[in-house]
């Protein structure tokens, strides 16, 4: 269910590393918990992020939640489509619903994140 090439945070963000850049989004679990997403606040391109720093906000019919950077880096692009179609995160959280593209500051931080199997075990622990 969760792509094996991604890494995952305990805050339910995913990161897909592509060279020294990475796409970041929220997991299928997170979008299910939020419900219907109606608005996404995106950071400006160029913003420097520390690991676990809030990079934006996702608003759903149920709640408002911060999105956190899984690793330190600089925002080099944002998913402009989310401004018009925020529900892309509900429809395709691990694909078209990506939120930002960052330039990774330290690749070693990625190794500290969970694999897909680790994340699924983590989720099992939350359900009990």
PDB file of C-alpha atoms in Angstrom, residues 18-78:
ATOM      1  CA  UNK A  18      15.342  11.925  -6.540  1.00  0.00           C
ATOM      2  CA  UNK A  19      19.075  12.694  -6.514  1.00  0.00           C
ATOM      3  CA  UNK A  20      19.653  15.682  -4.206  1.00  0.00           C
ATOM      4  CA  UNK A  21      15.973  16.659  -4.433  1.00  0.00           C
ATOM      5  CA  UNK A  22      12.826  15.105  -3.025  1.00  0.00           C
ATOM      6  CA  UNK A  23       9.070  15.307  -3.274  1.00  0.00           C
ATOM      7  CA  UNK A  24       7.189  15.586   0.017  1.00  0.00           C
ATOM      8  CA  UNK A  25       3.540  14.847   0.743  1.00  0.00           C
ATOM      9  CA  UNK A  26       1.265  13.363   3.370  1.00  0.00           C
ATOM     10  CA  UNK A  27       0.477   9.667   3.577  1.00  0.00           C
ATOM     11  CA  UNK A  28      -2.723   7.871   2.674  1.00  0.00           C
ATOM     12  CA  UNK A  29      -3.259   7.299   6.419  1.00  0.00           C
ATOM     13  CA  UNK A  30      -3.006  11.054   7.077  1.00  0.00           C
ATOM     14  CA  UNK A  31      -5.442  12.016   4.318  1.00  0.00           C
ATOM     15  CA  UNK A  32      -7.952   9.411   5.614  1.00  0.00           C
ATOM     16  CA  UNK A  33      -7.660  10.845   9.131  1.00  0.00           C
ATOM     17  CA  UNK A  34      -8.218  14.382   7.829  1.00  0.00           C
ATOM     18  CA  UNK A  35     -11.192  13.598   5.616  1.00  0.00           C
ATOM     19  CA  UNK A  36     -12.110  15.794   2.650  1.00  0.00           C
ATOM     20  CA  UNK A  37      -9.285  18.297   2.122  1.00  0.00           C
ATOM     21  CA  UNK A  38     -10.518  21.748   1.109  1.00  0.00           C
ATOM     22  CA  UNK A  39      -7.428  23.969   1.329  1.00  0.00           C
ATOM     23  CA  UNK A  40      -3.638  23.669   1.368  1.00  0.00           C
ATOM     24  CA  UNK A  41      -1.347  26.494   2.510  1.00  0.00           C
ATOM     25  CA  UNK A  42       1.971  26.136   0.676  1.00  0.00           C
ATOM     26  CA  UNK A  43       5.342  27.650   1.595  1.00  0.00           C
ATOM     27  CA  UNK A  44       7.066  30.084  -0.770  1.00  0.00           C
ATOM     28  CA  UNK A  45       9.724  28.711  -3.122  1.00  0.00           C
ATOM     29  CA  UNK A  46      13.164  29.415  -1.683  1.00  0.00           C
ATOM     30  CA  UNK A  47      12.105  28.893   1.938  1.00  0.00           C
ATOM     31  CA  UNK A  48      14.734  27.102   4.039  1.00  0.00           C
ATOM     32  CA  UNK A  49      13.297  24.374   6.247  1.00  0.00           C
ATOM     33  CA  UNK A  50      14.726  22.602   9.277  1.00  0.00           C
ATOM     34  CA  UNK A  51      13.809  18.939   9.759  1.00  0.00           C
ATOM     35  CA  UNK A  52      10.397  18.662  11.477  1.00  0.00           C
ATOM     36  CA  UNK A  53       9.644  22.351  10.871  1.00  0.00           C
ATOM     37  CA  UNK A  54       6.092  23.166   9.757  1.00  0.00           C
ATOM     38  CA  UNK A  55       6.139  23.851   6.023  1.00  0.00           C
ATOM     39  CA  UNK A  56       2.447  24.416   5.433  1.00  0.00           C
ATOM     40  CA  UNK A  57      -1.085  23.625   6.504  1.00  0.00           C
ATOM     41  CA  UNK A  58      -3.750  21.228   5.261  1.00  0.00           C
ATOM     42  CA  UNK A  59      -7.346  22.158   6.039  1.00  0.00           C
ATOM     43  CA  UNK A  60     -10.129  19.608   5.825  1.00  0.00           C
ATOM     44  CA  UNK A  61     -13.808  19.631   6.671  1.00  0.00           C
ATOM     45  CA  UNK A  62     -12.818  18.106  10.053  1.00  0.00           C
ATOM     46  CA  UNK A  63      -9.646  19.931  11.097  1.00  0.00           C
ATOM     47  CA  UNK A  64      -6.549  21.964  10.302  1.00  0.00           C
ATOM     48  CA  UNK A  65      -3.159  20.224  10.465  1.00  0.00           C
ATOM     49  CA  UNK A  66       0.417  21.337  10.024  1.00  0.00           C
ATOM     50  CA  UNK A  67       2.590  19.576   7.458  1.00  0.00           C
ATOM     51  CA  UNK A  68       6.191  19.031   8.605  1.00  0.00           C
ATOM     52  CA  UNK A  69       9.401  18.784   6.613  1.00  0.00           C
ATOM     53  CA  UNK A  70      10.713  15.222   7.057  1.00  0.00           C
ATOM     54  CA  UNK A  71      14.287  16.483   6.461  1.00  0.00           C
ATOM     55  CA  UNK A  72      16.053  19.853   6.253  1.00  0.00           C
ATOM     56  CA  UNK A  73      16.196  21.524   2.872  1.00  0.00           C
ATOM     57  CA  UNK A  74      15.102  24.363   0.639  1.00  0.00           C
ATOM     58  CA  UNK A  75      11.714  24.523  -1.079  1.00  0.00           C
ATOM     59  CA  UNK A  76      12.396  24.605  -4.818  1.00  0.00           C
ATOM     60  CA  UNK A  77       8.829  24.035  -6.056  1.00  0.00           C
ATOM     61  CA  UNK A  78       5.289  23.735  -4.742  1.00  0.00           C
TER      62      UNK A  78
END
